[in-house]
């Protein structure tokens, strides 16, 4: 299936091999290669991205802006089809895109060291800082209300009413925890009303596998721009905290392996603020710990909602998969909240 789209891009495709690649949950990715060249081929998930042309338009606008203002920045442009298009469409199948595989690059799935956390945070910070002069409202919204926590909370409540009752009964403790911490949603509502929080160009998926690193683990650039949209900085910094602070990922079912690493917190803040300090307002900077709570809480809600809705969004490799992911995120949030005052004190050093 993946191979049959390649003639849309390349004159000669006979010697190309392809293999599934990466750890993403939404799109499908392959590495395509021969002895001289390598590419990343992706099929865009049509259920999640209703209009893939919007993604391609956003990437094109950002690419043009960066090339014009910051030509030294390595931006991974898509390869054009032979008909000079950014996306290839296969009838009855969907949209694909092809990018060059950046030579000497690799990604990680878990943050092992503070150095890597620092490099990744610096890359996401740099990307946003370079785009500070770009009018975020020019971007298309690729997923409406993607990080609108109030809406996610409402969808969660609807799923409790209308979803799979057997699953809902099982999740009593998790539902109680979410309800008991609704103040996190109220704080989000307050941010929407606060002019000190600006709408910015945000990546919205700052997990570690979306940063290319070189052989020495130095950051090269950020990738995976499907959710590049106008948004609030709490999305980007929050998803870094969500996915880097603990040595165990959202897939871990042994929760004793989940804990908050203060040295990683410091590395994220140092790397991110090193690029964004002069761009962000004081109110934004002092919300960095909240940003982590916001994203972990939202991800717990999203996994739990999907569990109640029979796994229609994320899919599941086994029946309790989304329940376990949600419980994992709740455990992570509990542990973050236990350390909240320590982290808030640490943060002061860097503001
Ligand atoms: P997904 O939506 O599936 O997360 P990504 O764009 O993040 O898709 O790609 C999946 C993985 O493929 C990345 O984590 C990375 O390992 C690899 N990858 C993607 N683009 C490139 C690239 N241009 N060069 C090298 N590796 C890449
Ligand atoms: C999805 O596709 P992937 O794995 O990069 C999701 C993110 C979640 C993440 C959780 C479009 O990202 O919002 O944080 O899973 N992307 C979309 O692993 O829903
Ligand atoms: Mg990715």
CSV table of C-alpha atoms and ligand atoms in Angstrom, one decimal:
chain,number,residue,atom,x,y,z
A,1,UNK,CA,0.0,0.0,0.0
A,2,UNK,CA,2.7,2.5,1.1
A,3,UNK,CA,4.9,1.6,-1.9
A,4,UNK,CA,2.2,2.2,-4.5
A,5,UNK,CA,2.1,6.0,-3.8
A,6,UNK,CA,5.8,6.4,-4.5
A,7,UNK,CA,5.5,6.8,-8.3
A,8,UNK,CA,3.6,10.0,-7.6
A,9,UNK,CA,6.9,11.5,-6.2
A,10,UNK,CA,9.8,9.7,-7.9
A,11,UNK,CA,10.5,8.6,-11.5
A,12,UNK,CA,12.2,5.4,-10.5
A,13,UNK,CA,11.0,3.5,-7.5
A,14,UNK,CA,11.9,-0.2,-8.3
A,15,UNK,CA,14.8,-0.4,-5.9
A,16,UNK,CA,13.1,1.3,-2.9
A,17,UNK,CA,12.4,-0.7,0.2
A,18,UNK,CA,9.9,0.4,2.9
A,19,UNK,CA,9.4,-0.4,6.6
A,20,UNK,CA,7.0,0.8,9.2
A,21,UNK,CA,8.7,3.5,11.3
A,22,UNK,CA,8.2,5.5,14.5
A,23,UNK,CA,5.8,5.4,17.5
A,24,UNK,CA,3.1,7.8,16.6
A,25,UNK,CA,-0.6,7.0,17.5
A,26,UNK,CA,-2.4,8.9,14.7
A,27,UNK,CA,-0.7,8.8,11.3
A,28,UNK,CA,1.1,5.9,9.7
A,29,UNK,CA,4.8,6.3,9.0
A,30,UNK,CA,7.3,4.4,6.9
A,31,UNK,CA,11.0,4.7,6.2
A,32,UNK,CA,11.6,4.3,2.5
A,33,UNK,CA,15.1,3.8,1.3
A,34,UNK,CA,17.6,2.5,-1.2
A,35,UNK,CA,21.4,2.4,-1.0
A,36,UNK,CA,21.7,6.1,-1.8
A,37,UNK,CA,18.7,7.9,-0.3
A,38,UNK,CA,16.2,7.7,2.5
A,39,UNK,CA,12.7,9.2,3.0
A,40,UNK,CA,9.9,9.4,5.5
A,41,UNK,CA,6.5,8.5,4.0
A,42,UNK,CA,3.4,9.3,5.9
A,43,UNK,CA,-0.3,8.5,5.4
A,44,UNK,CA,-2.4,11.2,7.1
A,45,UNK,CA,-5.2,9.9,9.4
A,46,UNK,CA,-8.3,11.1,7.6
A,47,UNK,CA,-10.5,10.5,10.7
A,48,UNK,CA,-8.5,13.0,12.8
A,49,UNK,CA,-7.4,15.5,10.1
A,50,UNK,CA,-10.6,16.2,8.1
A,51,UNK,CA,-8.8,18.5,5.7
A,52,UNK,CA,-5.1,17.5,5.2
A,53,UNK,CA,-4.7,20.3,2.6
A,54,UNK,CA,-4.8,22.7,5.6
A,55,UNK,CA,-1.8,21.0,7.2
A,56,UNK,CA,0.1,21.3,4.0
A,57,UNK,CA,-0.8,25.0,3.6
A,58,UNK,CA,0.3,25.7,7.2
A,59,UNK,CA,3.6,24.0,6.6
A,60,UNK,CA,4.1,25.9,3.4
A,61,UNK,CA,3.4,29.3,5.1
A,62,UNK,CA,5.8,28.6,7.9
A,63,UNK,CA,8.5,27.3,5.6
A,64,UNK,CA,8.3,30.4,3.4
A,65,UNK,CA,8.5,32.7,6.5
A,66,UNK,CA,11.5,30.9,8.0
A,67,UNK,CA,13.3,30.7,4.7
A,68,UNK,CA,12.9,34.4,4.2
A,69,UNK,CA,13.6,35.6,7.8
A,70,UNK,CA,15.9,32.8,9.2
A,71,UNK,CA,17.5,31.1,6.2
A,72,UNK,CA,20.0,29.3,8.5
A,73,UNK,CA,17.2,27.3,10.2
A,74,UNK,CA,16.9,23.7,9.0
A,75,UNK,CA,13.2,23.3,8.1
A,76,UNK,CA,12.2,19.9,6.8
A,77,UNK,CA,10.2,20.8,3.7
A,78,UNK,CA,8.0,18.1,2.1
A,79,UNK,CA,9.1,16.8,-1.2
A,80,UNK,CA,6.8,17.9,-4.1
A,81,UNK,CA,5.0,15.3,-6.2
A,82,UNK,CA,5.9,15.1,-9.9
A,83,UNK,CA,2.8,17.3,-10.4
A,84,UNK,CA,4.3,19.9,-8.0
A,85,UNK,CA,1.9,19.2,-5.1
A,86,UNK,CA,2.8,19.0,-1.4
A,87,UNK,CA,0.5,16.0,-0.9
A,88,UNK,CA,-0.2,12.9,-3.0
A,89,UNK,CA,-3.8,11.6,-3.0
A,90,UNK,CA,-4.6,8.0,-3.7
A,91,UNK,CA,-8.2,7.4,-4.7
A,92,UNK,CA,-10.1,5.2,-2.2
A,93,UNK,CA,-7.1,5.4,0.2
A,94,UNK,CA,-6.1,8.9,1.3
A,95,UNK,CA,-3.4,11.6,1.5
A,96,UNK,CA,0.3,10.9,1.8
A,97,UNK,CA,3.4,13.1,2.1
A,98,UNK,CA,7.0,12.4,1.6
A,99,UNK,CA,10.0,14.2,3.3
A,100,UNK,CA,13.7,13.6,3.1
A,101,UNK,CA,15.1,11.5,6.0
A,102,UNK,CA,17.5,14.0,7.6
A,103,UNK,CA,20.9,12.3,7.4
A,104,UNK,CA,22.6,11.4,10.8
A,105,UNK,CA,19.4,12.2,12.7
A,106,UNK,CA,17.5,10.0,15.1
A,107,UNK,CA,14.7,10.4,17.6
A,108,UNK,CA,14.2,9.0,21.1
A,109,UNK,CA,10.9,7.7,22.7
A,110,UNK,CA,11.8,8.5,26.3
A,111,UNK,CA,14.0,11.2,27.8
A,112,UNK,CA,16.9,9.5,29.4
A,113,UNK,CA,19.1,12.5,30.4
A,114,UNK,CA,18.7,16.1,31.4
A,115,UNK,CA,20.9,17.0,28.4
A,116,UNK,CA,18.3,15.6,25.9
A,117,UNK,CA,15.5,17.4,27.8
A,118,UNK,CA,17.4,20.6,27.5
A,119,UNK,CA,18.1,20.2,23.8
A,120,UNK,CA,14.5,19.3,23.0
A,121,UNK,CA,13.1,22.2,25.0
A,122,UNK,CA,15.6,24.5,23.3
A,123,UNK,CA,14.4,23.4,19.9
A,124,UNK,CA,10.7,23.9,20.7
A,125,UNK,CA,11.5,27.2,22.3
A,126,UNK,CA,13.6,28.3,19.4
A,127,UNK,CA,10.9,27.3,16.9
A,128,UNK,CA,8.3,29.4,18.7
A,129,UNK,CA,10.7,32.3,19.2
A,130,UNK,CA,11.6,32.5,15.5
A,131,UNK,CA,7.9,32.5,14.7
A,132,UNK,CA,7.0,35.2,17.1
A,133,UNK,CA,6.8,37.7,14.3
A,134,UNK,CA,4.5,35.5,12.3
A,135,UNK,CA,0.7,36.2,12.7
A,136,UNK,CA,-0.6,33.0,14.2
A,137,UNK,CA,-4.1,33.8,13.0
A,138,UNK,CA,-3.0,33.2,9.4
A,139,UNK,CA,-2.7,29.5,10.2
A,140,UNK,CA,-5.5,27.1,9.4
A,141,UNK,CA,-7.0,25.3,12.3
A,142,UNK,CA,-6.2,21.6,11.5
A,143,UNK,CA,-8.2,20.2,14.5
A,144,UNK,CA,-10.8,22.6,15.9
A,145,UNK,CA,-10.7,23.0,19.7
A,146,UNK,CA,-7.7,20.6,19.9
A,147,UNK,CA,-6.5,21.8,23.3
A,148,UNK,CA,-9.7,23.4,24.5
A,149,UNK,CA,-9.8,21.9,27.9
A,150,UNK,CA,-13.3,23.1,28.7
A,151,UNK,CA,-14.6,21.3,25.6
A,152,UNK,CA,-12.6,18.2,26.4
A,153,UNK,CA,-14.1,18.2,29.9
A,154,UNK,CA,-17.6,18.5,28.5
A,155,UNK,CA,-16.9,15.6,26.0
A,156,UNK,CA,-15.7,13.6,28.9
A,157,UNK,CA,-18.9,14.2,30.9
A,158,UNK,CA,-21.0,13.3,27.8
A,159,UNK,CA,-19.0,10.0,27.4
A,160,UNK,CA,-19.9,9.2,31.0
A,161,UNK,CA,-23.6,9.5,30.1
A,162,UNK,CA,-23.6,7.9,26.7
A,163,UNK,CA,-20.5,5.6,26.7
A,164,UNK,CA,-19.8,1.9,27.4
A,165,UNK,CA,-21.4,1.4,30.8
A,166,UNK,CA,-19.3,-1.6,31.8
A,167,UNK,CA,-16.2,0.4,31.2
A,168,UNK,CA,-17.5,3.5,33.1
A,169,UNK,CA,-18.3,1.3,36.2
A,170,UNK,CA,-14.7,0.2,36.2
A,171,UNK,CA,-13.3,3.7,36.2
A,172,UNK,CA,-15.0,5.1,39.3
A,173,UNK,CA,-11.8,6.2,41.0
A,174,UNK,CA,-10.5,7.8,37.9
A,175,UNK,CA,-13.8,9.7,37.3
A,176,UNK,CA,-13.7,10.9,40.9
A,177,UNK,CA,-10.1,12.2,40.5
A,178,UNK,CA,-10.9,14.1,37.4
A,179,UNK,CA,-14.0,15.7,39.0
A,180,UNK,CA,-12.1,16.5,42.2
A,181,UNK,CA,-9.6,18.5,40.1
A,182,UNK,CA,-11.9,20.5,38.0
A,183,UNK,CA,-10.1,23.7,39.2
A,184,UNK,CA,-7.6,22.9,36.5
A,185,UNK,CA,-10.4,23.5,33.9
A,186,UNK,CA,-11.4,26.7,35.7
A,187,UNK,CA,-7.8,28.0,35.5
A,188,UNK,CA,-7.8,27.3,31.8
A,189,UNK,CA,-11.0,29.4,31.5
A,190,UNK,CA,-9.3,32.2,33.3
A,191,UNK,CA,-6.3,32.0,30.9
A,192,UNK,CA,-8.6,32.5,27.9
A,193,UNK,CA,-9.9,35.7,29.5
A,194,UNK,CA,-6.4,37.0,30.4
A,195,UNK,CA,-4.8,39.4,27.9
A,196,UNK,CA,-1.3,38.5,29.3
A,197,UNK,CA,-1.7,35.1,27.6
A,198,UNK,CA,-1.2,35.7,23.8
A,199,UNK,CA,-2.3,33.5,21.0
A,200,UNK,CA,0.9,32.2,19.5
A,201,UNK,CA,2.1,29.8,16.8
A,202,UNK,CA,2.2,26.5,18.8
A,203,UNK,CA,3.4,23.0,17.8
A,204,UNK,CA,0.8,21.2,20.1
A,205,UNK,CA,2.7,17.9,20.2
A,206,UNK,CA,6.1,18.5,21.8
A,207,UNK,CA,6.9,14.9,22.7
A,208,UNK,CA,10.5,13.9,22.5
A,209,UNK,CA,10.0,11.8,19.3
A,210,UNK,CA,9.2,15.0,17.5
A,211,UNK,CA,12.7,16.5,17.8
A,212,UNK,CA,15.5,15.3,15.5
A,213,UNK,CA,18.8,14.8,17.4
A,214,UNK,CA,22.3,14.3,15.9
A,215,UNK,CA,24.8,11.6,16.8
A,216,UNK,CA,25.9,13.6,19.9
A,217,UNK,CA,22.2,14.1,20.9
A,218,UNK,CA,22.3,17.8,20.0
A,219,UNK,CA,19.0,19.1,18.8
A,220,UNK,CA,18.7,19.6,15.0
A,221,UNK,CA,15.1,20.7,14.5
A,222,UNK,CA,11.5,20.0,15.4
A,223,UNK,CA,9.2,17.8,13.1
A,224,UNK,CA,5.6,16.6,13.0
A,225,UNK,CA,3.8,19.8,12.2
A,226,UNK,CA,0.3,18.4,11.7
A,227,UNK,CA,-1.0,20.3,14.8
A,228,UNK,CA,0.9,23.5,14.2
A,229,UNK,CA,-1.9,26.0,15.0
A,230,UNK,CA,-2.7,29.2,16.9
A,231,UNK,CA,-2.7,28.3,20.6
A,232,UNK,CA,-1.4,29.1,24.0
A,233,UNK,CA,2.2,28.5,25.2
A,234,UNK,CA,0.9,26.2,28.0
A,235,UNK,CA,0.3,23.5,25.3
A,236,UNK,CA,3.9,23.2,24.2
A,237,UNK,CA,5.7,23.6,27.5
A,238,UNK,CA,3.0,21.5,29.2
A,239,UNK,CA,3.4,18.6,26.8
A,240,UNK,CA,7.1,18.6,27.4
A,241,UNK,CA,6.6,18.4,31.1
A,242,UNK,CA,4.0,15.6,30.6
A,243,UNK,CA,6.2,13.5,28.4
A,244,UNK,CA,9.8,14.2,29.7
A,245,UNK,CA,9.5,14.5,33.5
A,246,UNK,CA,8.9,10.8,34.2
A,247,UNK,CA,11.3,8.1,33.0
A,248,UNK,CA,8.3,5.9,32.2
A,249,UNK,CA,6.0,6.8,29.3
A,250,UNK,CA,2.2,6.9,29.1
A,251,UNK,CA,2.3,3.3,28.0
A,252,UNK,CA,3.8,2.1,31.3
A,253,UNK,CA,1.5,-0.1,33.4
A,254,UNK,CA,3.9,-0.5,36.4
A,255,UNK,CA,3.2,2.9,38.0
A,256,UNK,CA,6.1,2.5,40.5
A,257,UNK,CA,8.2,3.4,37.5
A,258,UNK,CA,6.5,6.8,37.2
A,259,UNK,CA,8.2,9.7,39.1
A,260,UNK,CA,9.0,13.3,38.7
A,261,UNK,CA,12.7,14.1,37.9
A,262,UNK,CA,13.5,17.6,39.2
A,263,UNK,CA,16.7,17.8,37.1
A,264,UNK,CA,14.6,17.3,34.0
A,265,UNK,CA,12.2,20.0,35.1
A,266,UNK,CA,15.1,22.4,35.4
A,267,UNK,CA,16.5,21.3,32.0
A,268,UNK,CA,13.1,21.9,30.3
A,269,UNK,CA,12.7,25.3,31.9
A,270,UNK,CA,16.3,26.4,31.1
A,271,UNK,CA,16.2,25.2,27.5
A,272,UNK,CA,12.8,26.7,26.8
A,273,UNK,CA,13.2,30.0,28.5
A,274,UNK,CA,16.7,30.4,27.1
A,275,UNK,CA,14.9,31.0,23.8
A,276,UNK,CA,11.5,32.3,25.0
A,277,UNK,CA,12.3,34.4,28.0
A,278,UNK,CA,12.0,37.8,26.3
A,279,UNK,CA,8.9,36.7,24.3
A,280,UNK,CA,6.7,35.5,27.1
A,281,UNK,CA,4.9,37.7,29.6
A,282,UNK,CA,5.5,37.3,33.4
A,283,UNK,CA,2.0,35.8,33.8
A,284,UNK,CA,2.9,33.2,31.1
A,285,UNK,CA,6.3,32.4,32.7
A,286,UNK,CA,4.9,31.9,36.1
A,287,UNK,CA,2.3,29.4,34.7
A,288,UNK,CA,4.9,26.8,33.6
A,289,UNK,CA,4.0,24.3,36.4
A,290,UNK,CA,0.3,24.8,35.7
A,291,UNK,CA,1.0,24.1,32.0
A,292,UNK,CA,2.2,20.6,33.0
A,293,UNK,CA,-0.9,20.0,35.1
A,294,UNK,CA,-3.1,21.3,32.3
A,295,UNK,CA,-1.6,18.9,29.7
A,296,UNK,CA,-1.5,15.8,31.9
A,297,UNK,CA,-5.1,16.4,33.1
A,298,UNK,CA,-6.2,16.8,29.5
A,299,UNK,CA,-4.4,13.7,28.3
A,300,UNK,CA,-6.0,11.7,31.1
A,301,UNK,CA,-9.4,12.9,30.1
A,302,UNK,CA,-8.8,12.2,26.4
A,303,UNK,CA,-7.6,8.6,27.1
A,304,UNK,CA,-10.5,8.0,29.5
A,305,UNK,CA,-13.1,9.5,27.1
A,306,UNK,CA,-11.8,7.2,24.4
A,307,UNK,CA,-12.0,4.2,26.7
A,308,UNK,CA,-15.6,5.0,27.4
A,309,UNK,CA,-16.2,5.5,23.6
A,310,UNK,CA,-14.8,2.1,22.8
A,311,UNK,CA,-11.4,3.3,21.6
A,312,UNK,CA,-12.6,5.0,18.4
A,313,UNK,CA,-9.9,7.7,18.5
A,314,UNK,CA,-6.6,6.3,19.8
A,315,UNK,CA,-7.3,2.6,19.0
A,316,UNK,CA,-6.1,0.0,21.5
A,317,UNK,CA,-3.8,-3.0,21.3
A,318,UNK,CA,-5.7,-4.7,24.1
A,319,UNK,CA,-9.1,-4.0,25.7
A,320,UNK,CA,-7.9,-2.0,28.8
A,321,UNK,CA,-5.3,-0.1,26.9
A,322,UNK,CA,-6.9,3.4,27.1
A,323,UNK,CA,-7.9,2.7,30.7
A,324,UNK,CA,-4.3,2.0,31.6
A,325,UNK,CA,-3.1,5.0,29.7
A,326,UNK,CA,-5.5,7.3,31.6
A,327,UNK,CA,-4.7,5.7,34.9
A,328,UNK,CA,-1.0,6.2,34.1
A,329,UNK,CA,-1.6,9.9,33.4
A,330,UNK,CA,-3.6,10.3,36.6
A,331,UNK,CA,-0.7,8.8,38.6
A,332,UNK,CA,1.7,11.2,36.9
A,333,UNK,CA,-0.5,14.1,37.7
A,334,UNK,CA,-0.8,13.1,41.4
A,335,UNK,CA,3.0,12.9,41.6
A,336,UNK,CA,3.4,16.2,39.9
A,337,UNK,CA,1.0,17.8,42.3
A,338,UNK,CA,2.8,16.3,45.3
A,339,UNK,CA,5.9,18.2,44.1
A,340,UNK,CA,4.2,21.3,42.9
A,341,UNK,CA,5.6,23.7,45.5
A,342,UNK,CA,9.1,22.4,45.0
A,343,UNK,CA,8.8,22.9,41.3
A,344,UNK,CA,7.3,26.4,41.7
A,345,UNK,CA,10.3,27.4,43.8
A,346,UNK,CA,12.8,25.9,41.3
A,347,UNK,CA,11.0,27.8,38.5
A,348,UNK,CA,11.8,31.2,40.2
A,349,UNK,CA,15.5,30.7,39.6
A,350,UNK,CA,15.0,30.8,35.8
A,351,UNK,CA,12.4,33.5,35.3
B,1,LIG,P1,3.8,10.8,13.9
B,1,LIG,O1,2.6,11.6,13.6
B,1,LIG,O2,3.5,9.4,13.5
B,1,LIG,O3,4.3,11.0,15.2
B,1,LIG,P2,6.3,12.0,12.9
B,1,LIG,O4,6.3,13.1,11.8
B,1,LIG,O5,6.6,12.3,14.2
B,1,LIG,O6,4.8,11.2,12.8
B,1,LIG,O7,7.2,10.8,12.3
B,1,LIG,C1,7.4,9.6,13.0
B,1,LIG,C2,8.9,9.3,13.3
B,1,LIG,O8,9.6,9.3,12.0
B,1,LIG,C3,9.6,10.4,14.1
B,1,LIG,O9,9.5,10.3,15.5
B,1,LIG,C4,11.1,10.2,13.6
B,1,LIG,O10,11.7,9.2,14.2
B,1,LIG,C5,10.9,9.9,12.1
B,1,LIG,N1,11.0,11.0,11.2
B,1,LIG,C6,10.0,11.8,10.8
B,1,LIG,N2,10.4,12.8,9.9
B,1,LIG,C7,11.7,12.6,9.8
B,1,LIG,C8,12.8,13.2,9.1
B,1,LIG,N3,12.5,14.2,8.2
B,1,LIG,N4,14.1,12.7,9.2
B,1,LIG,C9,14.3,11.7,10.0
B,1,LIG,N5,13.4,11.0,10.7
B,1,LIG,C10,12.1,11.5,10.7
B,2,LIG,C1,-1.3,11.7,19.5
B,2,LIG,O1,0.2,11.1,16.8
B,2,LIG,P1,0.9,11.3,18.1
B,2,LIG,O2,1.3,10.1,18.8
B,2,LIG,O3,2.1,12.3,17.8
B,2,LIG,C2,-2.2,13.0,19.7
B,2,LIG,C3,-1.6,13.9,20.8
B,2,LIG,C4,-1.4,13.1,22.1
B,2,LIG,C5,-0.6,11.9,21.8
B,2,LIG,C6,-0.5,11.0,23.1
B,2,LIG,C7,-3.6,14.6,16.6
B,2,LIG,O4,0.0,12.2,19.0
B,2,LIG,O5,-2.4,15.0,21.0
B,2,LIG,O6,-0.8,13.9,23.0
B,2,LIG,O7,-1.1,11.1,20.8
B,2,LIG,N1,-2.3,13.7,18.4
B,2,LIG,C8,-3.5,14.0,18.0
B,2,LIG,O8,0.4,10.0,22.8
B,2,LIG,O9,-4.6,13.7,18.6
B,3,LIG,MG1,5.5,12.4,16.0
